[in-house]
Amino acid sequence: MLAERYAQTLQRLQNDAAHAERAAPSLLAVSKTQPAEAVAELAAAGQRAFGENYVQEAQQKIIGLRTLGLEWHLIGHLQSNKAALAAELFDWVQSVDRPKLVQALATARAPSQPPLNVLIQVNVDGEPGKQGCSPADVPVLAAAIGRHATLKLRGLMAIPTPHEALEARRPAFRAMKALFDQLRQDAPHVDTLSMGMSDDAALAIAEGATMVRIGTALFGARPRKPD
Ligand SMILES: *Cc1c(COP(=O)(O)O)cnc(C)c1O
């Protein structure tokens, strides 16, 4: 069942990319709220990279599945007091959006570990109260990340406003691609633009996503959180 959904999803991403004349993006399987068994099943089907939103929930799975050698991405909001644990557990943190977090992650990441891959999360629509830095802050954060040998800047991430009409999401994706191209002029090693989820991956790919984050289309609907 999962293996079938996985194959369909990979095929769909390939088709979307071909249709848009883009390279196929990498797939991040978003496993938040899913049990470790489901992650193991998808790993057996060939998936390597998994995304989690909550550090504590992820900790169980990362430790429990350590022997599988998977790649773990933190994609949820990261509080500074959880930064040390996140820096130890994850391979990527996609939600870096403030200098304090850069400092906390850089200090906590052991020099004996490979550098922690980081993405700068951008609040591309300027939604009030939403996580992510403003587009204008990207160069400052990129420079801060560049000063730490324990961190490696890989690119940008965004969760644009989920407008009902898909087409209304396009400007945000396009703005992210422009920001990404701009960043790459100063930092040519940057290679990742993480945007697009189950319902808008095709649009994100058409606008230049190199990584899409897919949960529902792979695992099915998530159980609703109790209120
Ligand atoms: C949950 C989540 C996703 C996956 O969303 P789906 O609609 O289930 O594909 C992607 N990115 C982030 C940041 C998420 O929190």
Short mmCIF file of C-alpha atoms and ligand atoms in Angstrom, two decimals:
data_model
loop_
_atom_site.label_atom_id
_atom_site.label_comp_id
_atom_site.label_asym_id
_atom_site.label_seq_id
_atom_site.Cartn_x
_atom_site.Cartn_y
_atom_site.Cartn_z
CA MET A 1 0.00 0.00 0.00
CA LEU A 2 2.66 2.50 1.06
CA ALA A 3 5.05 1.16 -1.56
CA GLU A 4 2.38 1.67 -4.20
CA ARG A 5 1.67 5.25 -3.11
CA TYR A 6 5.41 5.88 -3.07
CA ALA A 7 5.87 4.65 -6.63
CA GLN A 8 2.89 6.74 -7.77
CA THR A 9 4.24 9.83 -6.05
CA LEU A 10 7.70 9.47 -7.61
CA GLN A 11 6.09 8.97 -11.00
CA ARG A 12 3.89 12.01 -10.50
CA LEU A 13 6.88 14.19 -9.57
CA GLN A 14 8.73 12.98 -12.66
CA ASN A 15 5.75 13.74 -14.87
CA ASP A 16 5.27 17.18 -13.33
CA ALA A 17 8.95 17.96 -13.87
CA ALA A 18 8.94 16.71 -17.45
CA HIS A 19 5.81 18.71 -18.19
CA ALA A 20 7.43 21.87 -16.81
CA GLU A 21 10.78 21.08 -18.46
CA ARG A 22 12.47 21.07 -15.08
CA ALA A 23 14.73 18.53 -13.39
CA ALA A 24 12.80 16.18 -11.09
CA PRO A 25 13.00 17.43 -7.50
CA SER A 26 14.14 15.34 -4.58
CA LEU A 27 11.37 13.98 -2.40
CA LEU A 28 11.24 14.63 1.32
CA ALA A 29 8.75 12.23 2.91
CA VAL A 30 6.99 14.11 5.72
CA SER A 31 6.45 11.54 8.45
CA LYS A 32 5.10 13.73 11.28
CA THR A 33 2.45 11.87 13.32
CA GLN A 34 3.29 8.64 11.46
CA PRO A 35 4.61 5.69 13.46
CA ALA A 36 8.18 4.46 13.03
CA GLU A 37 6.78 1.35 11.33
CA ALA A 38 5.45 3.47 8.47
CA VAL A 39 8.85 5.16 8.07
CA ALA A 40 10.55 1.76 8.04
CA GLU A 41 8.10 0.53 5.40
CA LEU A 42 8.79 3.51 3.15
CA ALA A 43 12.53 3.12 3.74
CA ALA A 44 12.25 -0.49 2.62
CA ALA A 45 10.65 0.79 -0.60
CA GLY A 46 13.73 2.97 -1.16
CA GLN A 47 13.01 6.38 0.43
CA ARG A 48 15.97 7.88 2.33
CA ALA A 49 14.96 11.43 3.41
CA PHE A 50 12.26 12.06 6.02
CA GLY A 51 10.85 15.29 7.44
CA GLU A 52 9.60 15.82 10.97
CA ASN A 53 8.01 18.84 12.66
CA TYR A 54 8.54 18.18 16.35
CA VAL A 55 11.95 17.47 17.87
CA GLN A 56 10.70 15.17 20.61
CA GLU A 57 8.47 13.11 18.34
CA ALA A 58 11.31 12.78 15.87
CA GLN A 59 13.80 11.73 18.53
CA GLN A 60 12.00 8.43 19.10
CA LYS A 61 12.00 7.58 15.41
CA ILE A 62 15.55 8.74 14.69
CA ILE A 63 16.98 6.69 17.53
CA GLY A 64 14.70 3.71 16.93
CA LEU A 65 15.56 3.57 13.22
CA ARG A 66 19.23 4.51 13.51
CA THR A 67 20.45 1.29 11.87
CA LEU A 68 18.60 2.19 8.64
CA GLY A 69 20.94 5.14 7.98
CA LEU A 70 18.14 7.52 6.96
CA GLU A 71 18.47 11.28 6.44
CA TRP A 72 16.34 13.37 8.82
CA HIS A 73 15.11 16.92 8.16
CA LEU A 74 13.53 19.18 10.74
CA ILE A 75 10.84 21.20 8.94
CA GLY A 76 8.83 22.54 11.89
CA HIS A 77 9.33 25.66 13.95
CA LEU A 78 12.36 25.29 16.20
CA GLN A 79 12.44 26.91 19.63
CA SER A 80 15.89 28.00 20.73
CA ASN A 81 15.74 25.78 23.82
CA LYS A 82 15.38 22.71 21.56
CA ALA A 83 18.17 23.75 19.20
CA ALA A 84 20.87 21.71 20.93
CA LEU A 85 18.89 18.49 20.70
CA ALA A 86 17.92 19.23 17.09
CA ALA A 87 21.56 19.90 16.15
CA GLU A 88 22.54 16.54 17.56
CA LEU A 89 19.74 14.47 16.00
CA PHE A 90 19.02 15.89 12.56
CA ASP A 91 20.99 15.97 9.31
CA TRP A 92 19.13 19.05 8.05
CA VAL A 93 17.25 21.91 9.70
CA GLN A 94 14.98 23.66 7.18
CA SER A 95 13.44 26.18 9.59
CA VAL A 96 16.34 28.51 10.37
CA ASP A 97 14.89 32.01 10.49
CA ARG A 98 16.80 34.09 13.06
CA PRO A 99 20.41 34.81 14.10
CA LYS A 100 19.89 33.42 17.59
CA LEU A 101 18.99 30.03 16.13
CA VAL A 102 22.05 30.06 13.85
CA GLN A 103 24.23 30.64 16.89
CA ALA A 104 22.52 27.96 18.98
CA LEU A 105 22.70 25.31 16.26
CA ALA A 106 26.30 26.13 15.38
CA THR A 107 27.43 25.87 18.99
CA ALA A 108 25.55 22.64 19.63
CA ARG A 109 26.60 20.77 16.50
CA ALA A 110 29.61 18.65 17.42
CA PRO A 111 32.68 19.27 15.24
CA SER A 112 33.01 15.48 15.08
CA GLN A 113 29.70 15.29 13.18
CA PRO A 114 29.40 16.31 9.52
CA PRO A 115 28.24 19.94 9.21
CA LEU A 116 24.51 20.40 9.80
CA ASN A 117 22.76 21.24 6.52
CA VAL A 118 20.54 24.27 6.94
CA LEU A 119 17.90 26.06 4.92
CA ILE A 120 16.76 29.59 5.63
CA GLN A 121 13.00 29.66 6.04
CA VAL A 122 11.43 32.70 4.41
CA ASN A 123 8.04 34.21 5.23
CA VAL A 124 7.61 34.99 1.56
CA ASP A 125 4.07 36.38 1.79
CA GLY A 126 4.89 38.56 4.78
CA GLU A 127 2.13 36.93 6.80
CA PRO A 128 2.05 38.54 10.24
CA GLY A 129 3.03 36.29 13.11
CA LYS A 130 4.25 33.53 10.83
CA GLN A 131 7.64 31.85 11.17
CA GLY A 132 10.31 32.61 8.60
CA CYS A 133 12.50 35.65 8.06
CA SER A 134 11.62 38.47 5.71
CA PRO A 135 13.11 38.19 2.21
CA ALA A 136 15.31 41.19 2.96
CA ASP A 137 16.96 39.33 5.87
CA VAL A 138 18.23 36.40 3.79
CA PRO A 139 21.70 37.84 3.03
CA VAL A 140 22.37 38.63 6.69
CA LEU A 141 21.34 35.14 7.82
CA ALA A 142 23.31 33.52 5.01
CA ALA A 143 26.42 35.42 6.08
CA ALA A 144 25.88 34.39 9.71
CA ILE A 145 25.57 30.73 8.73
CA GLY A 146 28.68 31.01 6.58
CA ARG A 147 30.76 31.98 9.59
CA HIS A 148 30.29 28.56 11.24
CA ALA A 149 32.21 25.45 10.21
CA THR A 150 29.60 23.24 11.90
CA LEU A 151 26.84 24.53 9.59
CA LYS A 152 26.42 24.25 5.84
CA LEU A 153 24.01 26.56 4.05
CA ARG A 154 22.12 24.56 1.41
CA GLY A 155 19.39 27.00 0.40
CA LEU A 156 15.90 28.26 1.15
CA MET A 157 12.57 26.90 2.35
CA ALA A 158 9.08 28.37 2.33
CA ILE A 159 5.52 27.46 3.28
CA PRO A 160 3.53 29.99 1.26
CA THR A 161 -0.01 30.95 2.26
CA PRO A 162 -2.21 28.00 1.22
CA HIS A 163 -4.62 30.06 -0.88
CA GLU A 164 -7.64 28.04 -1.93
CA ALA A 165 -7.05 28.82 -5.59
CA LEU A 166 -3.80 27.12 -6.62
CA GLU A 167 -2.92 29.82 -9.13
CA ALA A 168 -2.92 32.37 -6.30
CA ARG A 169 0.09 30.51 -4.82
CA ARG A 170 2.25 30.99 -7.88
CA PRO A 171 3.61 34.47 -7.09
CA ALA A 172 5.04 33.27 -3.77
CA PHE A 173 6.80 30.32 -5.41
CA ARG A 174 8.12 32.62 -8.12
CA ALA A 175 9.39 35.12 -5.56
CA MET A 176 11.21 32.29 -3.75
CA LYS A 177 12.91 31.21 -6.96
CA ALA A 178 14.11 34.77 -7.57
CA LEU A 179 15.43 34.95 -4.02
CA PHE A 180 17.14 31.59 -4.48
CA ASP A 181 18.85 32.68 -7.71
CA GLN A 182 19.98 35.86 -5.99
CA LEU A 183 21.42 33.93 -3.05
CA ARG A 184 23.32 31.66 -5.40
CA GLN A 185 25.19 34.60 -6.87
CA ASP A 186 26.92 35.08 -3.51
CA ALA A 187 26.90 31.41 -2.49
CA PRO A 188 27.26 29.22 -5.60
CA HIS A 189 27.35 25.98 -3.55
CA VAL A 190 23.71 26.51 -2.50
CA ASP A 191 21.59 23.86 -4.22
CA THR A 192 18.23 23.43 -2.47
CA LEU A 193 14.93 25.26 -2.87
CA SER A 194 12.42 23.44 -0.65
CA MET A 195 8.83 24.30 -1.53
CA GLY A 196 5.64 22.50 -2.53
CA MET A 197 3.54 19.98 -0.58
CA SER A 198 1.00 17.30 -1.48
CA ASP A 199 -1.52 19.63 -3.08
CA ASP A 200 0.77 22.11 -4.83
CA ALA A 201 3.95 20.20 -5.68
CA ALA A 202 3.34 20.45 -9.43
CA LEU A 203 3.10 24.23 -9.25
CA ALA A 204 6.19 24.49 -7.02
CA ILE A 205 8.15 22.29 -9.44
CA ALA A 206 7.09 24.41 -12.38
CA GLU A 207 8.39 27.45 -10.50
CA GLY A 208 11.75 25.83 -9.70
CA ALA A 209 11.54 23.75 -6.51
CA THR A 210 14.46 21.33 -6.15
CA MET A 211 12.90 19.56 -3.14
CA VAL A 212 9.23 18.96 -2.37
CA ARG A 213 7.89 17.97 1.05
CA ILE A 214 5.12 15.40 0.77
CA GLY A 215 3.14 13.89 3.63
CA THR A 216 -0.53 13.23 2.90
CA ALA A 217 -0.06 11.97 -0.65
CA LEU A 218 2.34 9.31 0.67
CA PHE A 219 0.96 8.29 4.04
CA GLY A 220 -2.70 9.29 3.71
CA ALA A 221 -4.52 11.84 5.86
CA ARG A 222 -2.96 12.54 9.25
CA PRO A 223 -4.98 11.92 12.38
CA ARG A 224 -6.33 15.24 13.63
CA LYS A 225 -4.56 16.57 16.70
CA PRO A 226 -6.80 16.57 19.76
CA ASP A 227 -7.92 20.12 20.64
C1 LIG B 1 3.09 18.81 7.19
C2 LIG B 1 4.05 19.55 6.34
C3 LIG B 1 4.27 19.19 5.00
C4 LIG B 1 3.52 18.09 4.29
O1 LIG B 1 2.22 18.48 4.01
P1 LIG B 1 1.23 17.53 3.17
O2 LIG B 1 0.16 18.47 2.75
O3 LIG B 1 0.75 16.48 4.10
O4 LIG B 1 1.98 16.98 2.02
C5 LIG B 1 5.25 19.90 4.30
N1 LIG B 1 5.95 20.89 4.87
C6 LIG B 1 5.75 21.27 6.14
C7 LIG B 1 6.58 22.37 6.71
C8 LIG B 1 4.80 20.62 6.92
O5 LIG B 1 4.60 21.02 8.18
#
